[in-house]
Short mmCIF file of C-alpha atoms and ligand atoms in Angstrom, two decimals:
data_model
loop_
_atom_site.label_atom_id
_atom_site.label_comp_id
_atom_site.label_asym_id
_atom_site.label_seq_id
_atom_site.Cartn_x
_atom_site.Cartn_y
_atom_site.Cartn_z
CA UNK A 2 -115.75 369.49 138.62
CA UNK A 3 -116.21 367.18 141.69
CA UNK A 4 -113.92 364.63 143.08
CA UNK A 5 -115.31 361.06 142.80
CA UNK A 6 -113.81 359.62 146.08
CA UNK A 7 -115.56 362.18 148.07
CA UNK A 8 -118.92 361.22 146.88
CA UNK A 9 -119.09 357.61 146.78
CA UNK A 10 -120.47 357.15 150.17
CA UNK A 11 -120.28 353.31 150.07
CA UNK A 12 -117.22 352.48 147.73
CA UNK A 13 -117.31 348.79 148.23
CA UNK A 14 -121.06 348.62 147.07
CA UNK A 15 -121.49 347.68 143.32
CA UNK A 16 -123.89 349.96 141.49
CA UNK A 17 -125.86 349.59 138.43
CA UNK A 18 -127.52 352.63 136.75
CA UNK A 19 -130.27 352.27 134.43
CA UNK A 20 -130.93 355.44 132.45
CA UNK A 21 -134.38 355.70 130.60
CA UNK A 22 -133.86 357.65 127.50
CA UNK A 23 -136.52 356.28 125.15
CA UNK A 24 -138.51 359.46 125.19
CA UNK A 25 -139.78 360.68 121.95
CA UNK A 26 -139.26 364.42 122.61
CA UNK A 27 -142.13 365.53 120.12
CA UNK A 28 -142.35 368.75 121.95
CA UNK A 29 -138.94 369.66 121.08
CA UNK A 30 -139.96 369.90 117.30
CA UNK A 31 -136.64 368.48 116.47
CA UNK A 32 -134.97 366.17 113.88
CA UNK A 33 -132.74 364.97 116.75
CA UNK A 34 -133.75 362.91 119.75
CA UNK A 35 -134.46 364.88 122.97
CA UNK A 36 -131.50 363.57 125.08
CA UNK A 37 -128.84 364.80 122.48
CA UNK A 38 -129.84 368.29 123.09
CA UNK A 39 -127.03 370.00 124.75
CA UNK A 40 -126.83 372.24 127.90
CA UNK A 41 -123.48 373.77 128.66
CA UNK A 42 -122.23 372.22 125.29
CA UNK A 43 -122.68 368.62 126.45
CA UNK A 44 -125.73 366.37 125.59
CA UNK A 45 -128.28 365.93 128.51
CA UNK A 46 -127.59 362.15 128.27
CA UNK A 47 -123.91 362.92 128.60
CA UNK A 48 -124.46 365.02 131.71
CA UNK A 49 -126.39 362.27 133.27
CA UNK A 50 -123.74 359.58 132.50
CA UNK A 51 -120.97 361.65 133.83
CA UNK A 52 -122.74 362.45 136.99
CA UNK A 53 -123.66 358.67 137.64
CA UNK A 54 -119.96 357.82 136.94
CA UNK A 55 -119.09 360.47 139.75
CA UNK A 56 -121.67 358.89 142.14
CA UNK A 57 -119.92 355.53 141.76
CA UNK A 58 -122.02 353.70 139.35
CA UNK A 59 -119.98 350.48 138.49
CA UNK A 60 -122.15 349.71 135.44
CA UNK A 61 -124.44 351.46 133.44
CA UNK A 62 -127.50 350.45 131.08
CA UNK A 63 -129.27 352.96 128.96
CA UNK A 64 -132.64 352.27 127.66
CA UNK A 65 -133.29 353.88 124.05
CA UNK A 66 -135.99 354.02 121.59
CA UNK A 67 -135.86 351.84 118.32
CA UNK A 68 -133.52 352.94 115.63
CA UNK A 69 -131.74 355.27 117.86
CA UNK A 70 -127.86 354.50 116.83
CA UNK A 71 -127.10 358.26 117.25
CA UNK A 72 -128.07 357.92 121.05
CA UNK A 73 -126.16 354.66 121.37
CA UNK A 74 -123.15 356.53 119.85
CA UNK A 75 -123.38 359.27 122.25
CA UNK A 76 -123.70 356.83 125.18
CA UNK A 77 -120.58 355.08 124.11
CA UNK A 78 -118.70 358.44 123.91
CA UNK A 79 -119.65 359.32 127.35
CA UNK A 80 -119.44 355.84 129.19
CA UNK A 81 -117.61 353.44 126.90
CA UNK A 82 -118.69 350.24 129.06
CA UNK A 83 -122.30 351.23 129.03
CA UNK A 84 -124.70 348.85 127.54
CA UNK A 85 -127.75 349.99 125.43
CA UNK A 86 -131.24 348.21 125.49
CA UNK A 87 -134.01 348.98 123.21
CA UNK A 88 -137.47 349.73 124.47
CA UNK A 89 -139.78 348.73 121.30
CA UNK A 90 -143.12 349.72 122.60
CA UNK A 91 -143.30 352.73 125.05
CA UNK A 92 -145.49 350.79 127.80
CA UNK A 93 -144.34 352.97 130.81
CA UNK A 94 -141.33 353.49 132.99
CA UNK A 95 -141.52 350.17 134.76
CA UNK A 96 -141.51 348.56 131.40
CA UNK A 97 -138.64 350.74 130.14
CA UNK A 98 -136.56 349.51 133.13
CA UNK A 99 -137.46 345.79 132.49
CA UNK A 100 -135.97 346.26 129.07
CA UNK A 101 -132.67 346.16 130.63
CA UNK A 102 -133.57 342.95 132.15
CA UNK A 103 -130.22 341.36 131.33
CA UNK A 104 -128.22 343.93 133.10
CA UNK A 105 -130.57 343.58 136.16
CA UNK A 106 -129.87 339.90 136.10
CA UNK A 107 -126.28 340.68 137.12
CA UNK A 108 -125.89 340.75 140.73
CA UNK A 109 -125.31 344.26 142.11
CA UNK A 110 -125.72 345.87 145.45
CA UNK A 111 -127.81 349.00 144.41
CA UNK A 112 -129.73 349.73 141.23
CA UNK A 113 -130.32 353.55 140.39
CA UNK A 114 -132.79 354.70 137.98
CA UNK A 115 -132.35 357.99 136.31
CA UNK A 116 -133.78 359.90 133.41
CA UNK A 117 -131.82 361.09 130.22
CA UNK A 118 -133.74 364.21 130.05
CA UNK A 119 -133.12 365.44 133.71
CA UNK A 120 -129.62 366.63 133.45
CA UNK A 121 -129.26 368.74 136.63
CA UNK A 122 -129.14 365.98 139.25
CA UNK A 123 -125.91 366.37 141.08
CA UNK A 124 -123.62 363.45 142.11
CA UNK A 125 -124.04 363.92 145.56
CA UNK A 126 -127.67 363.54 145.13
CA UNK A 127 -127.30 360.09 143.49
CA UNK A 128 -125.09 359.28 146.41
CA UNK A 129 -127.80 360.46 148.96
CA UNK A 130 -130.29 358.40 147.03
CA UNK A 131 -128.17 355.20 147.55
CA UNK A 132 -127.24 355.88 150.95
CA UNK A 133 -130.46 354.30 152.66
CA UNK A 134 -129.94 351.08 150.82
CA UNK A 135 -126.95 350.50 152.79
CA UNK A 136 -128.88 351.00 155.81
CA UNK A 137 -131.43 348.26 154.90
CA UNK A 138 -133.99 350.15 152.85
CA UNK A 139 -135.52 348.18 149.98
CA UNK A 140 -136.38 351.14 147.68
CA UNK A 141 -135.51 354.72 148.04
CA UNK A 142 -137.48 357.36 146.02
CA UNK A 143 -136.34 361.11 145.38
CA UNK A 144 -139.05 363.66 146.50
CA UNK A 145 -139.28 367.42 146.10
CA UNK A 146 -141.68 370.19 147.09
CA UNK A 147 -143.23 371.17 143.96
CA UNK A 148 -144.31 374.90 143.41
CA UNK A 149 -147.01 373.50 141.18
CA UNK A 150 -147.52 369.77 141.50
CA UNK A 151 -149.72 369.23 138.50
CA UNK A 152 -148.68 366.14 136.43
CA UNK A 153 -146.23 364.68 139.13
CA UNK A 154 -146.65 361.67 141.07
CA UNK A 155 -147.62 362.47 144.59
CA UNK A 156 -145.91 361.00 147.83
CA UNK A 157 -148.38 359.13 150.09
CA UNK A 158 -146.45 359.06 153.56
CA UNK A 159 -146.77 358.02 157.13
CA UNK A 160 -144.09 359.66 159.02
CA UNK A 161 -140.72 359.06 157.13
CA UNK A 162 -142.15 356.12 155.49
CA UNK A 163 -143.11 356.20 151.86
CA UNK A 164 -146.36 354.04 151.43
CA UNK A 165 -146.98 354.74 147.81
CA UNK A 166 -146.59 357.05 144.80
CA UNK A 167 -149.86 358.12 143.28
CA UNK A 168 -149.70 359.33 139.71
CA UNK A 169 -151.44 362.61 138.97
CA UNK A 170 -154.25 360.84 136.71
CA UNK A 171 -154.93 358.26 139.22
CA UNK A 172 -155.11 360.75 142.28
CA UNK A 173 -158.02 361.51 144.06
CA UNK A 174 -158.85 365.30 144.62
CA UNK A 175 -157.40 365.00 148.34
CA UNK A 176 -154.07 363.20 147.16
CA UNK A 177 -153.80 366.10 144.53
CA UNK A 178 -153.53 368.53 147.24
CA UNK A 179 -150.06 366.90 148.31
CA UNK A 180 -147.11 369.15 146.98
CA UNK A 181 -144.45 366.54 148.08
CA UNK A 182 -143.76 365.09 144.65
CA UNK A 183 -141.85 362.38 142.69
CA UNK A 184 -138.69 363.55 141.15
CA UNK A 185 -138.70 360.42 139.05
CA UNK A 186 -135.42 358.85 140.17
CA UNK A 187 -135.08 355.76 142.28
CA UNK A 188 -132.78 353.61 144.06
CA UNK A 189 -133.63 349.84 144.41
CA UNK A 190 -131.82 346.95 146.41
CA UNK A 191 -130.10 345.02 143.60
CA UNK A 192 -131.47 341.55 144.79
CA UNK A 193 -135.06 342.97 144.95
CA UNK A 194 -135.30 344.91 141.71
CA UNK A 195 -136.48 342.23 139.58
CA UNK A 196 -139.05 340.91 141.88
CA UNK A 197 -140.51 344.14 142.34
CA UNK A 198 -140.59 345.26 138.76
CA UNK A 199 -142.14 341.95 137.87
CA UNK A 200 -145.07 342.57 139.91
CA UNK A 201 -146.00 345.86 138.33
CA UNK A 202 -149.46 345.86 136.50
CA UNK A 203 -150.71 348.52 134.07
CA UNK A 204 -154.23 348.82 135.78
CA UNK A 205 -154.14 352.49 135.92
CA UNK A 206 -155.59 355.50 134.15
CA UNK A 207 -152.78 355.52 131.71
CA UNK A 208 -152.75 351.59 131.04
CA UNK A 209 -148.86 351.92 131.67
CA UNK A 210 -146.55 350.01 133.55
CA UNK A 211 -145.28 352.52 136.39
CA UNK A 212 -142.06 352.25 138.06
CA UNK A 213 -143.56 354.27 140.97
CA UNK A 214 -145.85 351.19 141.60
CA UNK A 215 -142.68 349.39 143.37
CA UNK A 216 -143.12 351.65 146.19
CA UNK A 217 -146.50 350.10 147.18
CA UNK A 218 -145.34 346.65 146.28
CA UNK A 219 -142.25 346.93 148.36
CA UNK A 220 -144.14 348.19 151.19
CA UNK A 221 -146.62 345.36 150.99
CA UNK A 222 -143.92 342.82 151.10
CA UNK A 223 -142.63 344.48 154.36
CA UNK A 224 -139.41 346.22 153.09
CA UNK A 225 -138.78 349.91 154.17
CA UNK A 226 -139.12 352.64 151.53
CA UNK A 227 -137.14 355.74 152.33
CA UNK A 228 -137.42 359.22 150.88
CA UNK A 229 -134.42 361.59 149.79
CA UNK A 230 -135.57 365.16 149.45
CA UNK A 231 -133.97 367.34 146.85
CA UNK A 232 -134.57 370.95 145.74
CA UNK A 233 -137.07 371.12 142.82
CA UNK A 234 -134.45 372.54 140.33
CA UNK A 235 -132.34 369.46 140.40
CA UNK A 236 -135.17 367.31 139.16
CA UNK A 237 -136.07 369.79 136.28
CA UNK A 238 -137.05 367.75 133.37
CA UNK A 239 -136.64 368.97 129.82
CA UNK A 240 -139.88 368.32 127.36
CA UNK A 241 -139.48 371.44 125.33
CA UNK A 242 -136.91 374.14 124.13
CA UNK A 243 -138.27 376.66 126.90
CA UNK A 244 -137.52 374.10 129.54
CA UNK A 245 -134.24 373.38 127.73
CA UNK A 246 -133.23 377.13 128.06
CA UNK A 247 -134.20 376.89 131.82
CA UNK A 248 -131.95 374.04 132.15
CA UNK A 249 -129.09 375.95 130.64
CA UNK A 250 -129.92 378.92 132.93
CA UNK A 251 -129.52 376.80 136.05
CA UNK A 252 -126.40 374.88 134.98
CA UNK A 253 -124.63 378.26 133.83
CA UNK A 254 -125.51 379.41 137.23
CA UNK A 255 -123.85 376.71 138.93
CA UNK A 256 -120.85 377.00 136.77
CA UNK A 257 -120.50 380.60 137.46
CA UNK A 258 -120.73 380.04 141.30
CA UNK A 259 -118.22 377.20 141.02
CA UNK A 260 -115.70 379.43 139.26
CA UNK A 261 -116.02 382.23 141.62
CA UNK A 262 -115.79 379.79 144.71
CA UNK A 263 -112.66 378.51 143.18
CA UNK A 264 -111.07 381.98 142.93
CA UNK A 265 -112.05 383.46 139.54
CA UNK A 266 -113.24 387.03 139.28
CA UNK A 267 -116.32 387.38 137.06
CA UNK A 268 -116.99 391.05 136.90
CA UNK A 269 -120.58 390.34 135.50
CA UNK A 270 -121.23 386.55 135.92
CA UNK A 271 -124.64 386.52 134.31
CA UNK A 272 -122.97 387.57 130.92
CA UNK A 273 -120.44 384.76 130.97
CA UNK A 274 -121.14 381.52 129.47
CA UNK A 275 -119.22 378.32 130.20
CA UNK A 276 -118.91 374.88 128.91
CA UNK A 277 -119.24 371.90 131.10
CA UNK A 278 -115.51 371.32 130.99
CA UNK A 279 -114.12 375.02 131.33
CA UNK A 280 -111.07 374.99 133.58
CA UNK A 281 -110.00 378.24 135.18
CA UNK A 282 -107.04 378.77 137.40
CA UNK A 283 -107.02 380.96 140.58
CA UNK A 284 -107.18 384.76 140.13
CA UNK A 285 -108.11 384.44 136.37
CA UNK A 286 -110.34 387.63 135.55
CA UNK A 287 -113.13 387.18 133.09
CA UNK A 288 -114.73 390.57 132.04
CA UNK A 289 -118.16 390.86 130.89
CA UNK A 290 -119.69 388.96 127.93
CA UNK A 291 -117.28 386.21 127.15
CA UNK A 292 -118.38 382.70 125.90
CA UNK A 293 -116.43 379.59 126.58
CA UNK A 294 -117.03 376.88 124.02
CA UNK A 295 -115.88 373.32 124.84
CA UNK A 296 -112.40 372.48 125.87
CA UNK A 297 -110.96 375.51 127.23
CA UNK A 298 -108.20 375.82 129.93
CA UNK A 299 -107.18 379.23 131.32
CA UNK A 300 -104.32 379.16 133.80
CA UNK A 301 -103.45 381.29 136.77
CA UNK A 302 -103.78 385.04 136.61
CA UNK A 303 -104.60 385.33 132.91
CA UNK A 304 -107.26 387.81 131.86
CA UNK A 305 -110.06 387.37 129.23
CA UNK A 306 -111.30 390.76 128.24
CA UNK A 307 -114.61 391.47 127.07
CA UNK A 308 -116.58 389.98 123.97
CA UNK A 309 -114.20 386.97 123.50
CA UNK A 310 -115.14 383.72 122.28
CA UNK A 311 -113.09 380.79 123.06
CA UNK A 312 -113.18 377.13 122.29
CA UNK A 313 -110.61 374.17 122.47
CA UNK A 314 -107.95 376.76 123.58
CA UNK A 315 -105.28 376.92 126.37
CA UNK A 316 -104.22 380.31 127.77
CA UNK A 317 -101.20 380.11 129.86
CA UNK A 318 -100.74 382.00 133.28
CA UNK A 319 -100.42 385.81 132.91
CA UNK A 320 -101.57 385.99 129.32
CA UNK A 321 -104.16 388.45 128.24
CA UNK A 322 -106.69 387.79 125.61
CA UNK A 323 -109.17 390.29 123.85
CA UNK A 324 -111.15 392.33 123.90
CA UNK A 325 -112.92 390.76 120.84
CA UNK A 326 -110.64 387.84 120.49
CA UNK A 327 -111.65 384.57 118.90
CA UNK A 328 -109.68 381.48 119.91
CA UNK A 329 -110.29 378.46 117.99
CA UNK A 330 -109.48 374.89 118.77
CA UNK A 331 -105.63 374.29 119.02
CA UNK A 332 -104.87 377.78 119.97
CA UNK A 333 -102.41 377.70 122.82
CA UNK A 334 -101.45 381.23 124.20
CA UNK A 335 -98.13 381.12 126.00
CA UNK A 336 -97.22 382.63 129.42
CA UNK A 337 -97.69 386.33 129.51
CA UNK A 338 -98.35 386.52 125.57
CA UNK A 339 -100.85 388.98 124.61
CA UNK A 340 -103.81 388.68 122.04
CA UNK A 341 -105.52 391.87 121.18
CA UNK A 342 -108.82 393.00 119.74
CA UNK A 343 -110.22 391.33 116.38
CA UNK A 344 -107.57 388.59 116.35
CA UNK A 345 -108.41 385.12 115.45
CA UNK A 346 -106.21 382.17 116.35
CA UNK A 347 -106.50 378.51 115.15
CA UNK A 348 -104.15 375.42 115.78
CA UNK A 349 -101.18 377.79 116.69
CA UNK A 350 -98.95 377.93 119.63
CA UNK A 351 -98.17 381.49 120.58
CA UNK A 352 -94.90 381.46 122.47
CA UNK A 353 -94.20 383.11 125.94
CA UNK A 354 -94.43 386.88 125.81
CA UNK A 355 -95.25 387.04 122.08
CA UNK A 356 -97.73 389.72 121.02
CA UNK A 357 -100.50 389.85 118.56
CA UNK A 358 -102.29 392.86 119.18
CA UNK A 359 -104.67 393.74 116.69
CA UNK A 360 -106.71 392.58 113.67
CA UNK A 361 -104.86 389.54 112.59
CA UNK A 362 -105.55 385.77 111.62
CA UNK A 363 -103.04 383.08 112.83
CA UNK A 364 -103.80 379.63 111.57
CA UNK A 365 -101.61 376.48 111.67
CA UNK A 366 -98.66 378.24 113.09
CA UNK A 367 -95.96 378.25 115.53
CA UNK A 368 -94.98 381.75 117.02
CA UNK A 369 -91.60 381.75 118.92
CA UNK A 370 -91.31 383.62 122.32
CA UNK A 371 -91.32 387.30 122.28
CA UNK A 372 -92.24 387.60 118.67
CA UNK A 373 -94.41 390.74 117.59
CA UNK A 374 -96.85 390.05 115.04
CA UNK A 375 -98.03 393.55 113.64
CA UNK A 376 -101.61 394.78 113.07
CA UNK A 377 -103.35 392.86 110.11
CA UNK A 378 -100.74 390.06 109.76
CA UNK A 379 -102.62 387.19 107.97
CA UNK A 380 -101.02 383.37 107.61
CA UNK A 381 -102.28 382.34 104.44
CA UNK A 382 -102.66 378.66 105.40
CA UNK A 383 -105.09 377.40 102.84
CA UNK A 384 -105.01 377.34 99.14
CA UNK A 385 -108.41 375.51 98.74
CA UNK A 386 -107.23 371.94 99.12
CA UNK A 387 -104.40 371.74 101.73
CA UNK A 388 -103.54 373.45 105.09
CA UNK A 389 -99.92 374.59 105.34
CA UNK A 390 -97.79 375.76 108.41
CA UNK A 391 -96.07 378.93 109.35
CA UNK A 392 -93.06 378.90 111.72
CA UNK A 393 -91.96 382.17 113.12
CA UNK A 394 -88.87 382.26 115.22
CA UNK A 395 -88.32 383.78 118.59
CA UNK A 396 -88.09 387.57 118.75
CA UNK A 397 -89.16 387.83 115.09
CA UNK A 398 -91.04 391.24 114.12
CA UNK A 399 -93.54 390.99 111.51
CA UNK A 400 -94.56 394.42 110.11
CA UNK A 401 -98.22 395.40 109.84
CA UNK A 402 -100.54 394.20 107.03
CA UNK A 403 -98.23 391.37 106.06
CA UNK A 404 -99.58 388.06 104.31
CA UNK A 405 -97.46 385.14 105.05
CA UNK A 406 -98.06 382.59 102.42
CA UNK A 407 -97.49 379.01 103.99
CA UNK A 408 -95.65 376.76 104.12
CA UNK A 409 -93.10 379.32 105.26
CA UNK A 410 -90.39 379.70 107.91
CA UNK A 411 -89.27 383.06 109.26
CA UNK A 412 -86.09 382.76 111.19
CA UNK A 413 -85.32 383.99 114.83
CA UNK A 414 -85.03 387.83 115.11
CA UNK A 415 -86.11 388.25 111.52
CA UNK A 416 -87.81 391.24 110.28
CA UNK A 417 -90.77 391.41 107.80
CA UNK A 418 -91.41 394.75 106.30
CA UNK A 419 -94.85 396.21 106.60
CA UNK A 420 -97.22 395.35 103.76
CA UNK A 421 -95.28 392.44 102.59
CA UNK A 422 -96.44 389.30 100.88
CA UNK A 423 -93.90 386.70 102.05
CA UNK A 424 -93.54 383.55 99.88
CA UNK A 425 -89.92 382.70 100.76
CA UNK A 426 -88.33 381.70 103.89
CA UNK A 427 -86.41 384.36 105.81
CA UNK A 428 -83.24 383.34 107.68
CA UNK A 429 -82.52 384.41 111.22
CA UNK A 430 -81.63 387.82 111.84
CA UNK A 431 -82.74 388.90 108.33
CA UNK A 432 -85.10 391.26 106.75
CA UNK A 433 -87.95 389.94 104.20
CA UNK A 434 -89.58 392.51 102.07
CA UNK A 435 -92.03 391.59 99.49
CA UNK A 436 -94.10 394.73 98.16
CA UNK A 437 -93.76 397.18 95.27
CA UNK A 438 -90.89 399.55 95.47
CA UNK A 439 -91.91 403.13 96.33
CA UNK A 440 -91.40 406.01 94.11
CA UNK A 441 -91.59 409.62 94.92
CA UNK A 442 -92.37 412.24 92.27
CA UNK A 443 -91.58 415.78 93.96
CA UNK A 444 -94.16 418.60 93.02
CA UNK A 445 -96.42 416.06 91.32
CA UNK A 446 -99.50 417.10 93.34
CA UNK A 447 -99.15 420.91 92.31
CA UNK A 448 -99.12 420.05 88.85
CA UNK A 449 -101.98 417.55 89.23
CA UNK A 450 -104.33 420.13 90.90
CA UNK A 451 -103.58 422.77 88.27
CA UNK A 452 -104.47 420.43 85.53
CA UNK A 453 -107.68 419.26 87.23
CA UNK A 454 -108.91 422.65 88.18
CA UNK A 455 -108.35 423.99 84.54
CA UNK A 456 -110.17 420.93 83.15
CA UNK A 457 -113.12 421.59 85.56
CA UNK A 458 -113.44 425.21 84.48
CA UNK A 459 -113.86 424.62 80.76
C1 LIG B 8 -142.68 360.24 136.14
C2 LIG B 8 -143.13 359.49 137.39
C3 LIG B 8 -143.87 360.68 138.13
C4 LIG B 8 -142.83 361.59 138.32
C5 LIG B 8 -142.37 362.20 136.92
C6 LIG B 8 -141.30 363.24 137.45
C7 LIG B 8 -143.68 357.22 136.62
C8 LIG B 8 -144.94 356.33 136.40
N1 LIG B 8 -144.07 358.54 136.79
O1 LIG B 8 -143.82 360.74 135.31
O2 LIG B 8 -144.11 360.04 139.35
O3 LIG B 8 -143.46 362.62 139.18
O4 LIG B 8 -141.88 361.32 136.24
O5 LIG B 8 -140.83 364.08 136.09
O6 LIG B 8 -142.44 356.86 136.58
N2 LIG B 8 -139.70 356.62 129.32
C9 LIG B 8 -139.24 355.42 128.61
N3 LIG B 8 -140.13 354.52 128.32
C10 LIG B 8 -141.44 354.62 128.60
C11 LIG B 8 -141.91 355.58 129.43
C12 LIG B 8 -141.08 356.48 130.03
O7 LIG B 8 -138.17 355.45 128.42
O8 LIG B 8 -142.15 353.67 128.27
C13 LIG B 8 -138.79 357.58 129.92
C14 LIG B 8 -139.04 359.01 129.49
O9 LIG B 8 -138.29 359.10 128.19
C15 LIG B 8 -138.51 359.88 130.53
C16 LIG B 8 -138.79 359.13 131.77
O10 LIG B 8 -138.99 357.74 131.30
O11 LIG B 8 -137.28 360.11 130.44
C17 LIG B 8 -140.08 359.34 132.51
O12 LIG B 8 -141.19 359.14 131.66
P1 LIG B 8 -142.52 360.40 131.55
O13 LIG B 8 -143.36 359.96 130.54
O14 LIG B 8 -141.84 361.77 131.34
O15 LIG B 8 -142.98 360.18 133.02
P2 LIG B 8 -143.84 361.31 133.71
O16 LIG B 8 -145.18 361.03 133.47
O17 LIG B 8 -143.14 362.64 133.70
MG1 LIG B 9 -141.69 363.48 132.52
#
């Protein structure tokens, strides 16, 4: 939702982003790799790649674990030009970055290191992380004030200068008192990156090659190491399902704030759930308890009433949807059209001013402007094998409880009598009736009751 140009602080500088995504994610207890788990209906790695694009990354390398074609596919989807590199053995974060050595060999101005399981970092923050490089810093580390610093690398500072990052396991008791911690993300001057990374050793408590060691190395070689401070929530990493739900909570909160800031009324924002790509126009009103799946666009002044579930749908300006509406992919609701309660719509254009007010299913259909679809109308679009279309002309009136057996065309201004099963096309301005003819037997009820009472007395 943010504009790219406004974020790229130094548009002329080339920037390689390396995303570490070789995490096993065993604590997720999942058959699926951790970075493919979703928040706001997009994979965590998808969020990271999209943010890096917004932050001006000109090339992207993603480090994945062995046999992770599923992650590679997701990466291609989000950033088609991204290159993936496999880290065979998990020997630490510096080792992971060096798995992308071929990418690092290309001459770039800035290198950013991001984590695939840390989806909440903002594009502005990546831009802020890069900025000191343009002013001569060799390395920039992202720090935050930790409520509980346990497990994080600690910043060892002198004034504004970062001297070293001490990993929790290697820290002394005094160093463990430090609450300014490493968020994990870094920016490195492109021409220094390999020289610094190649000097990292694994002589520490974990026996790993720590990316964080490049701080001390850079400092020792006389390069300035800068700090970018961010709020703790931005560097929230996901290791288990509880942390995944916390990430979801934070991202939903952001999306709600963004919606309201852009002129959308959310009566009870905490009950409305968005997707990363939900687009809402000015003066849209969203009532409590609405879920937006991926791919929804709602234009100016439309209303979404309570308990509606929308995905892959477009709602034009001034239209009203719900309560209890379900819009599925390909639903397009025209200007000032009305979709009422317990209506499901899929792959259907509902024309301007058309109404489908109650208890209906419309699938694979085109409904002309100002048509009225009566309660309980069903488009019978599927015969167990194929899907078939229903065309309903402008101003047509479909009587309640009708089944329209597709493929079928109902002309402009035509009527369908209530309770019909319509199997043949109806021309413009004609009436279609497809039901048993009614008969009336006068006095039948009196006769029936007398017989029934007599039988009961016996
Ligand atoms: C890391 C930082 C620590 C920081 C913390 C913030 C190092 C050495 N430490 O610690 O200072 O406070 O993040 O959350 O960098 N990964 C690989 N291959 C590896 C190892 C890691 O791809 O061989 C990936 C992981 O999947 C993860 C990221 O790198 O996405 C960080 O690794 P992790 O093991 O979580 O590092 P921390 O111990 O959390
Ligand atoms: Mg971690």
